[in-house]
PDB file of C-alpha atoms and ligand atoms in Angstrom:
ATOM      1  CA  MET A  21       3.903 -20.646 -12.495  1.00  0.00           C
ATOM      2  CA  GLN A  22       6.201 -17.982 -12.954  1.00  0.00           C
ATOM      3  CA  ALA A  23       7.310 -15.486 -10.372  1.00  0.00           C
ATOM      4  CA  ALA A  24       9.498 -12.960  -9.181  1.00  0.00           C
ATOM      5  CA  VAL A  25      11.475 -14.437  -6.451  1.00  0.00           C
ATOM      6  CA  TYR A  26      13.607 -12.495  -3.920  1.00  0.00           C
ATOM      7  CA  LYS A  27      17.083 -13.996  -4.032  1.00  0.00           C
ATOM      8  CA  SER A  28      19.450 -11.831  -2.273  1.00  0.00           C
ATOM      9  CA  LYS A  29      20.076  -8.528  -1.433  1.00  0.00           C
ATOM     10  CA  GLN A  30      18.896  -6.419  -4.687  1.00  0.00           C
ATOM     11  CA  ASN A  31      18.397  -9.565  -6.539  1.00  0.00           C
ATOM     12  CA  LEU A  32      14.953 -10.853  -7.848  1.00  0.00           C
ATOM     13  CA  VAL A  33      14.701 -13.712 -10.248  1.00  0.00           C
ATOM     14  CA  VAL A  34      12.052 -14.302 -12.756  1.00  0.00           C
ATOM     15  CA  GLU A  35      11.481 -18.235 -12.490  1.00  0.00           C
ATOM     16  CA  GLU A  36       9.474 -21.189 -12.574  1.00  0.00           C
ATOM     17  CA  ILE A  37       7.994 -22.146  -9.020  1.00  0.00           C
ATOM     18  CA  PRO A  38       5.099 -24.425  -7.789  1.00  0.00           C
ATOM     19  CA  THR A  39       1.887 -23.396  -8.547  1.00  0.00           C
ATOM     20  CA  PRO A  40       0.065 -23.220  -4.559  1.00  0.00           C
ATOM     21  CA  GLU A  41      -3.124 -25.357  -4.237  1.00  0.00           C
ATOM     22  CA  PRO A  42      -5.609 -23.958  -1.414  1.00  0.00           C
ATOM     23  CA  LYS A  43      -6.293 -26.183   1.411  1.00  0.00           C
ATOM     24  CA  SER A  44      -9.976 -26.964   2.364  1.00  0.00           C
ATOM     25  CA  ASP A  45     -10.158 -23.340   4.247  1.00  0.00           C
ATOM     26  CA  GLU A  46      -8.250 -21.784   1.258  1.00  0.00           C
ATOM     27  CA  VAL A  47      -8.714 -19.577  -2.028  1.00  0.00           C
ATOM     28  CA  GLN A  48      -6.330 -19.735  -5.070  1.00  0.00           C
ATOM     29  CA  ILE A  49      -6.189 -16.263  -6.871  1.00  0.00           C
ATOM     30  CA  LYS A  50      -5.086 -15.868 -10.416  1.00  0.00           C
ATOM     31  CA  ILE A  51      -2.980 -12.349  -9.737  1.00  0.00           C
ATOM     32  CA  SER A  52      -3.853  -9.742 -12.470  1.00  0.00           C
ATOM     33  CA  HIS A  53      -2.210  -6.373 -10.869  1.00  0.00           C
ATOM     34  CA  SER A  54       0.397  -6.233  -7.964  1.00  0.00           C
ATOM     35  CA  ALA A  55       1.511  -2.894  -7.042  1.00  0.00           C
ATOM     36  CA  ILE A  56       5.107  -2.182  -5.757  1.00  0.00           C
ATOM     37  CA  CYS A  57       4.986  -1.383  -1.902  1.00  0.00           C
ATOM     38  CA  GLY A  58       7.667   0.851   0.009  1.00  0.00           C
ATOM     39  CA  THR A  59       8.019  -1.979   2.201  1.00  0.00           C
ATOM     40  CA  ASP A  60       8.684  -4.396  -0.806  1.00  0.00           C
ATOM     41  CA  VAL A  61      11.254  -1.493  -2.114  1.00  0.00           C
ATOM     42  CA  HIS A  62      12.896  -1.859   1.668  1.00  0.00           C
ATOM     43  CA  VAL A  63      12.942  -5.271   1.575  1.00  0.00           C
ATOM     44  CA  TYR A  64      15.262  -5.454  -1.880  1.00  0.00           C
ATOM     45  CA  LEU A  65      17.343  -2.599  -0.948  1.00  0.00           C
ATOM     46  CA  TYR A  66      18.448  -3.699   2.394  1.00  0.00           C
ATOM     47  CA  ASP A  67      17.804  -7.349   2.821  1.00  0.00           C
ATOM     48  CA  ILE A  68      14.844  -7.768   5.197  1.00  0.00           C
ATOM     49  CA  ALA A  69      13.323 -10.954   3.918  1.00  0.00           C
ATOM     50  CA  PRO A  70      15.018 -14.559   3.509  1.00  0.00           C
ATOM     51  CA  PRO A  71      15.954 -15.859   0.191  1.00  0.00           C
ATOM     52  CA  ASN A  72      13.016 -17.254  -2.026  1.00  0.00           C
ATOM     53  CA  THR A  73      10.562 -15.224  -0.382  1.00  0.00           C
ATOM     54  CA  VAL A  74       8.028 -14.029  -3.344  1.00  0.00           C
ATOM     55  CA  LEU A  75       6.919 -10.380  -1.970  1.00  0.00           C
ATOM     56  CA  GLY A  76       3.933  -8.111  -3.005  1.00  0.00           C
ATOM     57  CA  HIS A  77       0.868  -7.557  -0.965  1.00  0.00           C
ATOM     58  CA  GLU A  78      -0.879  -5.154  -3.250  1.00  0.00           C
ATOM     59  CA  PHE A  79      -2.630  -7.088  -5.440  1.00  0.00           C
ATOM     60  CA  THR A  80      -5.805  -8.141  -7.055  1.00  0.00           C
ATOM     61  CA  GLY A  81      -7.171 -10.805  -9.363  1.00  0.00           C
ATOM     62  CA  GLU A  82      -9.897 -13.504  -9.939  1.00  0.00           C
ATOM     63  CA  ILE A  83     -10.766 -16.414  -7.416  1.00  0.00           C
ATOM     64  CA  SER A  84      -9.489 -19.415  -9.609  1.00  0.00           C
ATOM     65  CA  LYS A  85      -9.966 -22.363  -7.380  1.00  0.00           C
ATOM     66  CA  ILE A  86     -11.659 -22.810  -3.868  1.00  0.00           C
ATOM     67  CA  GLY A  87     -11.186 -25.064  -1.100  1.00  0.00           C
ATOM     68  CA  SER A  88     -13.920 -27.507  -0.084  1.00  0.00           C
ATOM     69  CA  GLU A  89     -15.262 -25.549   2.939  1.00  0.00           C
ATOM     70  CA  VAL A  90     -15.168 -21.944   1.243  1.00  0.00           C
ATOM     71  CA  THR A  91     -18.487 -20.750   0.845  1.00  0.00           C
ATOM     72  CA  THR A  92     -18.046 -17.052   0.752  1.00  0.00           C
ATOM     73  CA  PHE A  93     -16.373 -16.961  -2.990  1.00  0.00           C
ATOM     74  CA  LYS A  94     -16.756 -18.967  -5.984  1.00  0.00           C
ATOM     75  CA  VAL A  95     -14.541 -18.715  -9.255  1.00  0.00           C
ATOM     76  CA  GLY A  96     -14.515 -15.959 -10.950  1.00  0.00           C
ATOM     77  CA  ASP A  97     -14.862 -13.547  -8.050  1.00  0.00           C
ATOM     78  CA  ARG A  98     -12.845 -10.619  -8.514  1.00  0.00           C
ATOM     79  CA  VAL A  99     -10.729  -9.379  -5.046  1.00  0.00           C
ATOM     80  CA  ILE A 100      -8.025  -7.410  -3.500  1.00  0.00           C
ATOM     81  CA  GLY A 101      -5.521  -9.763  -1.669  1.00  0.00           C
ATOM     82  CA  MET A 102      -6.125  -8.444   1.750  1.00  0.00           C
ATOM     83  CA  GLY A 103      -8.338  -6.610   3.700  1.00  0.00           C
ATOM     84  CA  GLY A 104     -10.425  -9.386   5.127  1.00  0.00           C
ATOM     85  CA  ASN A 105     -11.354  -9.461   9.141  1.00  0.00           C
ATOM     86  CA  PRO A 106      -8.816 -11.775  10.916  1.00  0.00           C
ATOM     87  CA  PRO A 107     -10.311 -14.515  13.346  1.00  0.00           C
ATOM     88  CA  PRO A 108      -9.456 -13.749  16.824  1.00  0.00           C
ATOM     89  CA  GLY A 109      -5.315 -14.819  17.200  1.00  0.00           C
ATOM     90  CA  GLN A 110      -4.414 -14.157  14.300  1.00  0.00           C
ATOM     91  CA  GLU A 111      -4.101 -10.193  14.050  1.00  0.00           C
ATOM     92  CA  ALA A 112      -1.328  -8.575  12.499  1.00  0.00           C
ATOM     93  CA  PRO A 113       1.465  -8.324  14.908  1.00  0.00           C
ATOM     94  CA  LEU A 114       0.371  -4.392  15.488  1.00  0.00           C
ATOM     95  CA  ARG A 115      -2.540  -5.310  16.938  1.00  0.00           C
ATOM     96  CA  ARG A 116      -0.444  -7.953  19.553  1.00  0.00           C
ATOM     97  CA  GLN A 117       1.956  -5.735  20.651  1.00  0.00           C
ATOM     98  CA  GLU A 118       2.904  -2.168  20.719  1.00  0.00           C
ATOM     99  CA  GLN A 119       6.473  -1.977  18.717  1.00  0.00           C
ATOM    100  CA  TYR A 120       6.173  -3.976  15.484  1.00  0.00           C
ATOM    101  CA  ASN A 121       9.641  -5.006  14.655  1.00  0.00           C
ATOM    102  CA  TYR A 122       9.106  -5.399  10.509  1.00  0.00           C
ATOM    103  CA  ARG A 123      12.760  -6.678  10.282  1.00  0.00           C
ATOM    104  CA  LEU A 124      11.385 -10.052  12.767  1.00  0.00           C
ATOM    105  CA  GLU A 125       8.118  -9.864  12.044  1.00  0.00           C
ATOM    106  CA  GLY A 126       7.514  -8.473   8.658  1.00  0.00           C
ATOM    107  CA  ILE A 127       8.061 -11.452   6.644  1.00  0.00           C
ATOM    108  CA  THR A 128       8.623 -14.829   8.472  1.00  0.00           C
ATOM    109  CA  ASN A 129       6.960 -17.389   6.504  1.00  0.00           C
ATOM    110  CA  SER A 130       7.804 -18.577   3.121  1.00  0.00           C
ATOM    111  CA  ARG A 131       4.129 -17.986   1.904  1.00  0.00           C
ATOM    112  CA  THR A 132       3.943 -16.738  -1.765  1.00  0.00           C
ATOM    113  CA  ARG A 133       2.797 -13.431  -2.205  1.00  0.00           C
ATOM    114  CA  GLY A 134       1.463 -11.322  -4.935  1.00  0.00           C
ATOM    115  CA  TYR A 135       4.830 -11.362  -7.608  1.00  0.00           C
ATOM    116  CA  ALA A 136       3.672 -14.420  -9.026  1.00  0.00           C
ATOM    117  CA  GLU A 137       0.694 -15.569 -11.044  1.00  0.00           C
ATOM    118  CA  TYR A 138      -0.950 -17.212  -8.494  1.00  0.00           C
ATOM    119  CA  THR A 139      -1.504 -17.468  -5.098  1.00  0.00           C
ATOM    120  CA  VAL A 140      -3.433 -19.037  -1.987  1.00  0.00           C
ATOM    121  CA  LEU A 141      -4.923 -17.401   0.942  1.00  0.00           C
ATOM    122  CA  LYS A 142      -7.024 -18.157   3.647  1.00  0.00           C
ATOM    123  CA  GLU A 143     -11.001 -17.577   3.086  1.00  0.00           C
ATOM    124  CA  TRP A 144     -10.829 -14.558   5.328  1.00  0.00           C
ATOM    125  CA  GLU A 145      -8.457 -12.733   4.005  1.00  0.00           C
ATOM    126  CA  PRO A 146      -9.451 -11.364   0.350  1.00  0.00           C
ATOM    127  CA  LEU A 147     -12.260  -8.731  -0.164  1.00  0.00           C
ATOM    128  CA  LYS A 148     -14.498  -8.945  -3.206  1.00  0.00           C
ATOM    129  CA  LEU A 149     -14.317  -5.759  -5.460  1.00  0.00           C
ATOM    130  CA  PRO A 150     -16.842  -3.595  -6.267  1.00  0.00           C
ATOM    131  CA  ASP A 151     -18.160  -3.582  -9.778  1.00  0.00           C
ATOM    132  CA  ASN A 152     -17.297   0.069 -10.217  1.00  0.00           C
ATOM    133  CA  VAL A 153     -13.676  -0.508  -9.219  1.00  0.00           C
ATOM    134  CA  SER A 154     -11.442  -1.927 -11.809  1.00  0.00           C
ATOM    135  CA  ASN A 155      -8.275  -4.195 -10.964  1.00  0.00           C
ATOM    136  CA  LEU A 156      -5.703  -2.008 -11.702  1.00  0.00           C
ATOM    137  CA  GLU A 157      -7.661   0.825  -9.089  1.00  0.00           C
ATOM    138  CA  GLY A 158      -8.183  -1.623  -6.824  1.00  0.00           C
ATOM    139  CA  ALA A 159      -4.086  -2.966  -6.673  1.00  0.00           C
ATOM    140  CA  LEU A 160      -4.158   0.271  -4.998  1.00  0.00           C
ATOM    141  CA  ALA A 161      -6.855   0.171  -1.985  1.00  0.00           C
ATOM    142  CA  GLU A 162      -4.281  -0.730   0.837  1.00  0.00           C
ATOM    143  CA  PRO A 163      -1.873   2.629   0.453  1.00  0.00           C
ATOM    144  CA  CYS A 164      -5.941   4.677  -0.364  1.00  0.00           C
ATOM    145  CA  ALA A 165      -6.692   2.625   3.383  1.00  0.00           C
ATOM    146  CA  ILE A 166      -3.364   4.107   4.933  1.00  0.00           C
ATOM    147  CA  VAL A 167      -4.153   7.739   3.594  1.00  0.00           C
ATOM    148  CA  THR A 168      -7.837   7.477   4.344  1.00  0.00           C
ATOM    149  CA  ARG A 169      -6.943   6.500   8.104  1.00  0.00           C
ATOM    150  CA  ALA A 170      -4.413   9.207   8.528  1.00  0.00           C
ATOM    151  CA  VAL A 171      -7.235  12.209   7.351  1.00  0.00           C
ATOM    152  CA  ARG A 172      -9.813  10.336   9.735  1.00  0.00           C
ATOM    153  CA  LEU A 173      -7.104  10.624  12.399  1.00  0.00           C
ATOM    154  CA  SER A 174      -6.105  14.216  11.570  1.00  0.00           C
ATOM    155  CA  ASN A 175      -9.238  15.585  12.363  1.00  0.00           C
ATOM    156  CA  GLN A 176      -9.038  17.325   9.437  1.00  0.00           C
ATOM    157  CA  LYS A 177     -12.856  19.685   8.927  1.00  0.00           C
ATOM    158  CA  LEU A 178     -14.498  20.729   5.430  1.00  0.00           C
ATOM    159  CA  GLY A 179     -12.916  23.975   4.745  1.00  0.00           C
ATOM    160  CA  ASP A 180      -9.325  23.480   6.007  1.00  0.00           C
ATOM    161  CA  THR A 181      -6.014  24.246   4.549  1.00  0.00           C
ATOM    162  CA  VAL A 182      -3.785  21.474   4.230  1.00  0.00           C
ATOM    163  CA  ALA A 183      -0.112  20.994   3.258  1.00  0.00           C
ATOM    164  CA  ILE A 184       1.254  17.588   1.988  1.00  0.00           C
ATOM    165  CA  LEU A 185       5.011  17.044   2.299  1.00  0.00           C
ATOM    166  CA  GLY A 186       6.007  14.644  -0.401  1.00  0.00           C
ATOM    167  CA  ALA A 187       4.239  13.661  -3.470  1.00  0.00           C
ATOM    168  CA  GLY A 188       5.226   9.866  -4.125  1.00  0.00           C
ATOM    169  CA  PRO A 189       2.280   7.422  -4.034  1.00  0.00           C
ATOM    170  CA  ILE A 190       0.833   7.963  -0.599  1.00  0.00           C
ATOM    171  CA  GLY A 191       1.239  11.722  -0.650  1.00  0.00           C
ATOM    172  CA  LEU A 192      -0.437  11.704  -3.802  1.00  0.00           C
ATOM    173  CA  LEU A 193      -3.178   9.702  -2.922  1.00  0.00           C
ATOM    174  CA  CYS A 194      -3.528  11.946   0.431  1.00  0.00           C
ATOM    175  CA  LEU A 195      -3.973  14.963  -1.768  1.00  0.00           C
ATOM    176  CA  GLN A 196      -6.845  13.402  -3.408  1.00  0.00           C
ATOM    177  CA  THR A 197      -8.210  11.778   0.048  1.00  0.00           C
ATOM    178  CA  ALA A 198      -8.002  14.883   1.903  1.00  0.00           C
ATOM    179  CA  LYS A 199      -9.794  16.646  -1.233  1.00  0.00           C
ATOM    180  CA  ALA A 200     -12.370  14.370  -0.658  1.00  0.00           C
ATOM    181  CA  ALA A 201     -12.497  15.265   2.709  1.00  0.00           C
ATOM    182  CA  GLY A 202     -13.220  18.608   2.096  1.00  0.00           C
ATOM    183  CA  ALA A 203      -9.843  20.336   2.040  1.00  0.00           C
ATOM    184  CA  THR A 204     -10.557  23.912   0.397  1.00  0.00           C
ATOM    185  CA  LYS A 205      -6.561  24.369  -0.758  1.00  0.00           C
ATOM    186  CA  VAL A 206      -3.993  21.598  -0.582  1.00  0.00           C
ATOM    187  CA  ILE A 207      -0.261  22.826  -1.063  1.00  0.00           C
ATOM    188  CA  VAL A 208       2.420  20.135  -1.841  1.00  0.00           C
ATOM    189  CA  SER A 209       6.016  20.420  -1.153  1.00  0.00           C
ATOM    190  CA  GLU A 210       7.980  18.083  -3.379  1.00  0.00           C
ATOM    191  CA  PRO A 211      11.787  18.362  -4.905  1.00  0.00           C
ATOM    192  CA  SER A 212      10.848  16.375  -7.803  1.00  0.00           C
ATOM    193  CA  GLN A 213       9.509  18.011 -10.674  1.00  0.00           C
ATOM    194  CA  ALA A 214       7.321  15.260 -12.208  1.00  0.00           C
ATOM    195  CA  ARG A 215       6.230  14.578  -8.805  1.00  0.00           C
ATOM    196  CA  ARG A 216       4.824  18.262  -8.619  1.00  0.00           C
ATOM    197  CA  ASP A 217       3.195  18.235 -12.212  1.00  0.00           C
ATOM    198  CA  ILE A 218       1.341  15.030 -11.214  1.00  0.00           C
ATOM    199  CA  ALA A 219       0.246  16.666  -8.126  1.00  0.00           C
ATOM    200  CA  LEU A 220      -1.170  19.614  -9.927  1.00  0.00           C
ATOM    201  CA  ALA A 221      -2.997  17.501 -12.349  1.00  0.00           C
ATOM    202  CA  LEU A 222      -4.701  15.572  -9.192  1.00  0.00           C
ATOM    203  CA  GLY A 223      -5.864  18.792  -8.031  1.00  0.00           C
ATOM    204  CA  ALA A 224      -3.325  20.417  -5.689  1.00  0.00           C
ATOM    205  CA  ASP A 225      -4.024  23.928  -5.616  1.00  0.00           C
ATOM    206  CA  ALA A 226      -0.480  24.886  -5.029  1.00  0.00           C
ATOM    207  CA  VAL A 227       2.802  22.895  -5.073  1.00  0.00           C
ATOM    208  CA  VAL A 228       6.450  24.105  -3.424  1.00  0.00           C
ATOM    209  CA  ASP A 229       9.968  22.913  -4.308  1.00  0.00           C
ATOM    210  CA  PRO A 230      11.969  22.487  -0.988  1.00  0.00           C
ATOM    211  CA  THR A 231      15.149  22.327  -3.135  1.00  0.00           C
ATOM    212  CA  THR A 232      14.720  26.329  -3.920  1.00  0.00           C
ATOM    213  CA  GLN A 233      12.211  27.726  -1.904  1.00  0.00           C
ATOM    214  CA  ASP A 234      11.838  27.419   1.951  1.00  0.00           C
ATOM    215  CA  PRO A 235       8.802  25.358   2.662  1.00  0.00           C
ATOM    216  CA  VAL A 236       7.711  26.416   5.866  1.00  0.00           C
ATOM    217  CA  LYS A 237       7.698  29.917   4.448  1.00  0.00           C
ATOM    218  CA  SER A 238       6.189  29.509   1.233  1.00  0.00           C
ATOM    219  CA  ILE A 239       3.264  27.182   2.780  1.00  0.00           C
ATOM    220  CA  ILE A 240       2.836  29.861   5.396  1.00  0.00           C
ATOM    221  CA  GLU A 241       2.481  32.614   2.947  1.00  0.00           C
ATOM    222  CA  LEU A 242       0.175  30.431   0.778  1.00  0.00           C
ATOM    223  CA  THR A 243      -2.249  30.756   3.371  1.00  0.00           C
ATOM    224  CA  ASP A 244      -2.567  34.265   4.006  1.00  0.00           C
ATOM    225  CA  ASN A 245       0.019  33.606   7.047  1.00  0.00           C
ATOM    226  CA  ASN A 246      -2.074  31.625   8.681  1.00  0.00           C
ATOM    227  CA  GLY A 247      -0.393  28.418   8.455  1.00  0.00           C
ATOM    228  CA  PRO A 248      -2.334  25.493   7.216  1.00  0.00           C
ATOM    229  CA  HIS A 249      -4.533  23.510   9.623  1.00  0.00           C
ATOM    230  CA  VAL A 250      -3.394  20.055   8.855  1.00  0.00           C
ATOM    231  CA  VAL A 251       0.147  19.053   7.425  1.00  0.00           C
ATOM    232  CA  TYR A 252       0.249  15.379   6.069  1.00  0.00           C
ATOM    233  CA  GLU A 253       4.145  13.802   6.298  1.00  0.00           C
ATOM    234  CA  CYS A 254       4.406  11.778   3.393  1.00  0.00           C
ATOM    235  CA  ALA A 255       8.069  11.725   2.391  1.00  0.00           C
ATOM    236  CA  ALA A 256       9.803  10.110   5.499  1.00  0.00           C
ATOM    237  CA  ALA A 257      12.617  12.046   4.921  1.00  0.00           C
ATOM    238  CA  LYS A 258      14.903  13.630   7.656  1.00  0.00           C
ATOM    239  CA  PRO A 259      14.211  17.250   6.565  1.00  0.00           C
ATOM    240  CA  THR A 260      10.798  16.488   6.865  1.00  0.00           C
TER     241      THR A 260
HETATM  242 ZN1   ZN B  16       1.811  -1.942   0.998  1.00  0.00          ZN
END
């Protein structure tokens, strides 16, 4: 099968690699869509994965083979390649220890992930996609889960005013989630004109350009001098 293989710092090569076959407790997925996560970009930019890693964890596809012990999936089921509940002892590192070190724990095995035609997962790992969610939409389930958790943790209430710093994929998903959770006014601060335009198209009530406006002053003014009830930091930039 074809895969985009990480070779070295900022060097991905599309090449032929063996198609992974499922063990008795595994499923094989024919991948249809794979999103590019910020962590994949970090791996690519800063060389955080071993050579010959196949990256990509935000993907959807169809079950193409099942192991002999698999009972919860059948060939043809549409799935997202994560989200299942791990059995005891196999939880993500973050749950096992307080400080998660991506460099040491992020990619420590040679498993083939989403930047390939096929991958293999344990039966517990994928989740079935509902009929009303397309494979394209499903590939965004992981970043959607991140912003859903952020909105829940924020204690945002119905009718709150909200500011979002940064309109990258996470900020834009956060905007839509904050609106769905009942925010009546959402203000987005973002230096890129193209991203500000998308924020407006996706429902932002106002946008601020932090390169030409003082974002704090502007956001306070846009909330009748009260300031927003909740601020979501989605830029991960030093000034924010
Ligand atoms: Zn991700």
